[in-house]
XYZ file of N, CA, C and O in Angstrom:
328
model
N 3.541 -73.790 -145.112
C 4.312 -73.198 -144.027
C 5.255 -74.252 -143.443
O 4.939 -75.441 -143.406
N 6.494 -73.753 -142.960
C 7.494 -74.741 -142.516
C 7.088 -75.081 -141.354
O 6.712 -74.114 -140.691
N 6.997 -76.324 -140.712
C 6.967 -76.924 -139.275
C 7.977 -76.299 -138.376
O 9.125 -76.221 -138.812
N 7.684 -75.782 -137.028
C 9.219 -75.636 -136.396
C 9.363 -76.555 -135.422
O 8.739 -76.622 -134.363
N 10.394 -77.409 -135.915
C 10.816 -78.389 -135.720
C 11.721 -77.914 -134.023
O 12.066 -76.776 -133.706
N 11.903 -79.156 -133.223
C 12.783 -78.894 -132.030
C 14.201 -79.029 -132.418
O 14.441 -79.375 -133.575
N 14.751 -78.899 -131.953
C 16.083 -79.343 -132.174
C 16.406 -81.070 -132.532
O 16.931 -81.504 -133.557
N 16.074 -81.601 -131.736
C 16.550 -83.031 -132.048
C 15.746 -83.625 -133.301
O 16.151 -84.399 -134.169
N 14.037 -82.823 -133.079
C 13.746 -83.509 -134.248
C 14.351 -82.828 -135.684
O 14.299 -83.293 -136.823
N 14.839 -81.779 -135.288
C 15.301 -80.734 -136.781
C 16.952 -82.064 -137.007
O 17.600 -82.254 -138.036
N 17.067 -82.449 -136.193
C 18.573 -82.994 -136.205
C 18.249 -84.617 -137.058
O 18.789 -84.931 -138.118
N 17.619 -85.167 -136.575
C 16.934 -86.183 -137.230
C 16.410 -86.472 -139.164
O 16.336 -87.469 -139.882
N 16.226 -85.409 -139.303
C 16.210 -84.904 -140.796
C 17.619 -84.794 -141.826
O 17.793 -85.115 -143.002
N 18.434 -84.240 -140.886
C 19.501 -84.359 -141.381
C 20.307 -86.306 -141.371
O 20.310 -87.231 -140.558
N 20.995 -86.033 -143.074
C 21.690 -87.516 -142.650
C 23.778 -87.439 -142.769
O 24.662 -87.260 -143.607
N 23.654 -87.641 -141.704
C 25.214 -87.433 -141.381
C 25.753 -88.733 -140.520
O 25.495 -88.737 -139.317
N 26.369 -89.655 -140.991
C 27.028 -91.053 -139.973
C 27.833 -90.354 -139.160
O 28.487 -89.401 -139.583
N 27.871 -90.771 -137.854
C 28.612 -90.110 -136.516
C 29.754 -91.524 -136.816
O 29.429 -92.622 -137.267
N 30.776 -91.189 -136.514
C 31.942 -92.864 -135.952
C 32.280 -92.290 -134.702
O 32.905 -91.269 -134.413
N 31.743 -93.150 -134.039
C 32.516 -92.921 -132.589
C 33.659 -92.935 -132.749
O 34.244 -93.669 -133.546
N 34.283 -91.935 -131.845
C 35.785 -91.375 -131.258
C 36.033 -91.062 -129.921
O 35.506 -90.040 -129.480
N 36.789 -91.799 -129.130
C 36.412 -91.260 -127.593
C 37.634 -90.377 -127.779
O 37.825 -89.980 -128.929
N 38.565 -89.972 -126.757
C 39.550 -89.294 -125.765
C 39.170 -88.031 -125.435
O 38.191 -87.837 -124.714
N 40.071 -86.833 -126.041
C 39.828 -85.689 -125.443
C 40.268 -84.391 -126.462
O 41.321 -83.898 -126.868
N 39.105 -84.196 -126.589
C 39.289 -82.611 -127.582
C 39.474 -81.396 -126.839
O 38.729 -81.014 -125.936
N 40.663 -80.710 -127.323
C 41.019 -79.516 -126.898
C 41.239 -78.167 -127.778
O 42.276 -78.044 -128.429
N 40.033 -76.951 -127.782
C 40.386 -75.993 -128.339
C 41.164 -75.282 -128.886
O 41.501 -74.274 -128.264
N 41.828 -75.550 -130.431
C 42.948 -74.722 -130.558
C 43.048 -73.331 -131.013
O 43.926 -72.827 -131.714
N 41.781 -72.681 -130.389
C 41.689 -71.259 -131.357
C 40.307 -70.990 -130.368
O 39.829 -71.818 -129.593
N 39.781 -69.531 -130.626
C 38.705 -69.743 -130.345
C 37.726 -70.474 -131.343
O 37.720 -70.169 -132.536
N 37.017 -71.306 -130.899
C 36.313 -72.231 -131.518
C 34.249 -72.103 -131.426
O 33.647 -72.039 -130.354
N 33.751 -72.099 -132.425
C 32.273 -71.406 -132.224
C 31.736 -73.382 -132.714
O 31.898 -74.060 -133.729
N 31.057 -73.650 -131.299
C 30.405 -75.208 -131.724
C 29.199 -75.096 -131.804
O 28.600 -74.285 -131.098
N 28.386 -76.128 -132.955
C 27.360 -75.524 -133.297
C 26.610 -77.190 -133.205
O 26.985 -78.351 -133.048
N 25.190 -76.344 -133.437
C 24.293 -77.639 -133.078
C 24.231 -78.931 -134.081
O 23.436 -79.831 -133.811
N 24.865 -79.003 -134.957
C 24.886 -79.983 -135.995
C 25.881 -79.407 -136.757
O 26.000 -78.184 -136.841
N 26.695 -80.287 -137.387
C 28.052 -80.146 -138.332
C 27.690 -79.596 -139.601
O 27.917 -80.228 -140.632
N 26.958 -78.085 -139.616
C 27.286 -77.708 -140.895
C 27.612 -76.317 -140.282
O 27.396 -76.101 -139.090
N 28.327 -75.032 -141.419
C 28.821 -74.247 -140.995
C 27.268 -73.353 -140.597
O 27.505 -72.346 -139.930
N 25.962 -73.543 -140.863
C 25.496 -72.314 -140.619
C 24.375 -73.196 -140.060
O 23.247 -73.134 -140.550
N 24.656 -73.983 -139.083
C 24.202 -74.469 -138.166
C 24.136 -73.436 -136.871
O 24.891 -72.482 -137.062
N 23.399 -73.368 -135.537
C 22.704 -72.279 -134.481
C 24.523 -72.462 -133.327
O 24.942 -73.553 -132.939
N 24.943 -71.656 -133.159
C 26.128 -72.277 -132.371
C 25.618 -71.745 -131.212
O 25.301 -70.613 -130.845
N 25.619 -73.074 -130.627
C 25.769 -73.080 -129.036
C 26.633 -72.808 -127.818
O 26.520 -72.464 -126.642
N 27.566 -73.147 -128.725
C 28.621 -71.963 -127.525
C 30.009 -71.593 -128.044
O 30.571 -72.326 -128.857
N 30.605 -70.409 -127.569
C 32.382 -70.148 -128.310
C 33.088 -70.418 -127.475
O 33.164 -69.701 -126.478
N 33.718 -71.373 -127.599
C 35.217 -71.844 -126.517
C 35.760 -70.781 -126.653
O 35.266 -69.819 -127.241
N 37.092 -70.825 -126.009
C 38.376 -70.108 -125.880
C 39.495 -71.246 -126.121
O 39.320 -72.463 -126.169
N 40.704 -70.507 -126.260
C 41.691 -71.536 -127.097
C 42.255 -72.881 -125.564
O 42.401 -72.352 -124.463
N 42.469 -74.208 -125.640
C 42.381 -74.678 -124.304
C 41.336 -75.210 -123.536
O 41.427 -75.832 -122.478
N 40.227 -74.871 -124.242
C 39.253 -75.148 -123.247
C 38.824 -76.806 -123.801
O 38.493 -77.052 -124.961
N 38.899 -77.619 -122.927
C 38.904 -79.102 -123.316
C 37.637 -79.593 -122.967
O 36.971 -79.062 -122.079
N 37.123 -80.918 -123.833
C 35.773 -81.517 -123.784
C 36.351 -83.093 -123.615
O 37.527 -83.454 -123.553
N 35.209 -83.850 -123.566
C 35.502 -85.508 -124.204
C 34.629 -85.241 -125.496
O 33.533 -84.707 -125.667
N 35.774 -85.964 -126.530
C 34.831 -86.300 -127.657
C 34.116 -87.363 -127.787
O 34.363 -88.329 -127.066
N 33.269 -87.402 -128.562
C 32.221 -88.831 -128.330
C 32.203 -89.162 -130.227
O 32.011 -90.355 -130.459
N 32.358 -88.360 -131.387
C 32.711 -89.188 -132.684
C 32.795 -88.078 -133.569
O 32.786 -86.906 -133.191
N 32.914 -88.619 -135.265
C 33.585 -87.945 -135.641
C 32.374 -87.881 -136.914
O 31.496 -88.738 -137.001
N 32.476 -86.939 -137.684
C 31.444 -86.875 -138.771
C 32.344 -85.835 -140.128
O 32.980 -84.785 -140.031
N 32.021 -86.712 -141.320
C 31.960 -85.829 -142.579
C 31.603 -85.171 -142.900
O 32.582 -84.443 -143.064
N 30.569 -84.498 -143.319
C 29.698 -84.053 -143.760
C 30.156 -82.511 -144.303
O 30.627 -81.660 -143.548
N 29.948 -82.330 -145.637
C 30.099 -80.906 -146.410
C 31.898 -80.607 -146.837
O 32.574 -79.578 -146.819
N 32.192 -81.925 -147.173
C 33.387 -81.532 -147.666
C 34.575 -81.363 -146.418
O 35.795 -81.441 -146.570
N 33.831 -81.110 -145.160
C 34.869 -80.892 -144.018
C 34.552 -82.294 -142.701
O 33.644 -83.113 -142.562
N 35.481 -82.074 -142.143
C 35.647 -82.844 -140.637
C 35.156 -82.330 -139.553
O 35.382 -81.179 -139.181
N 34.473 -83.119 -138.988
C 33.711 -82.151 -137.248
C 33.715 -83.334 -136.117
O 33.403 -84.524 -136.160
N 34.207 -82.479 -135.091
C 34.157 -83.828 -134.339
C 33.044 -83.424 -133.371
O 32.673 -82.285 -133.091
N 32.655 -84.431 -132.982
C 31.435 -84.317 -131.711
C 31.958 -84.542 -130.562
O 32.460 -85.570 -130.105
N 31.799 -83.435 -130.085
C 32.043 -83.192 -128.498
C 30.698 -83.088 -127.605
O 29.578 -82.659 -127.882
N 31.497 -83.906 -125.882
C 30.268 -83.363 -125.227
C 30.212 -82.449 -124.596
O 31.113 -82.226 -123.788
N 28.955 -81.444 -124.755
C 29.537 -80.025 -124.504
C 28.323 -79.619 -123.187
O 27.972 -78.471 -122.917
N 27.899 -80.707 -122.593
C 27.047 -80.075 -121.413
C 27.301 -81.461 -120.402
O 27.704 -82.595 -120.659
N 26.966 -80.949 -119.432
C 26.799 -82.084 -118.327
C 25.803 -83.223 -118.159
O 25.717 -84.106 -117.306
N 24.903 -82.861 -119.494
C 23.591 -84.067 -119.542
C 23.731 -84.727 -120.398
O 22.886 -85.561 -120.721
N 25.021 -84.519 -121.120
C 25.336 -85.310 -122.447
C 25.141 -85.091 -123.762
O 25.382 -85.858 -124.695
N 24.536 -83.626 -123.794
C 24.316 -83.282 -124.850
C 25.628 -82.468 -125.479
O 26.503 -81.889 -124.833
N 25.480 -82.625 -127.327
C 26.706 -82.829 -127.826
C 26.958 -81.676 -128.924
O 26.032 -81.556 -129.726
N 27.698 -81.090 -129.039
C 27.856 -80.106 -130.225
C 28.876 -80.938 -131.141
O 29.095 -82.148 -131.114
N 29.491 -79.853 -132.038
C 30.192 -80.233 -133.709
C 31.008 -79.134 -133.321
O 30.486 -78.134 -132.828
N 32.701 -79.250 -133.558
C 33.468 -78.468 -133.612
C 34.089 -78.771 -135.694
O 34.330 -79.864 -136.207
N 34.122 -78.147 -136.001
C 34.899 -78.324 -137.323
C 36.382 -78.181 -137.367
O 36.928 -77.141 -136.997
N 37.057 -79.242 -137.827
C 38.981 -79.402 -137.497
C 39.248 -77.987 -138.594
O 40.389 -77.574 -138.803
């Protein structure tokens, strides 16, 4: 039987290098950010086009680009895909 893992520890399993990126990411579409940079990752929330974050880095992973944004007030961070 599969463990159900929490989030951070489910995140931990995965191996993806973050590069930090600071300034400022801004929605160009509606945008669905999800809990880790793959497409069928749990999305945590759908921007609207405009709606701006700070980014905190940038990740490869699956052939595409995602940047990490911080998407709550405690610092916790979602994956937008460019």
């Amino acid at each position: 039987a599969a463990e159900n893992l929490s989030g951070s520890d489910a995140l931990a399993l995965l191996d993806y290098p973050v590069r930090p990126q600071g300034g400022q990411w801004q929605a160009p579409a509606v945008v669905q950010v999800r809990e880790f940079p793959d497409s069928d990752a749990h999305v945590l929330e759908t921007l609207k086009p405009g709606e701006r974050y700070r980014r905190s880095g940038v990740v490869e992973h699956g052939g595409h680009v995602w940047d990490q944004i911080v998407l709550y007030a405690d610092g916790a961070v979602g994956y937008v895909r460019r």
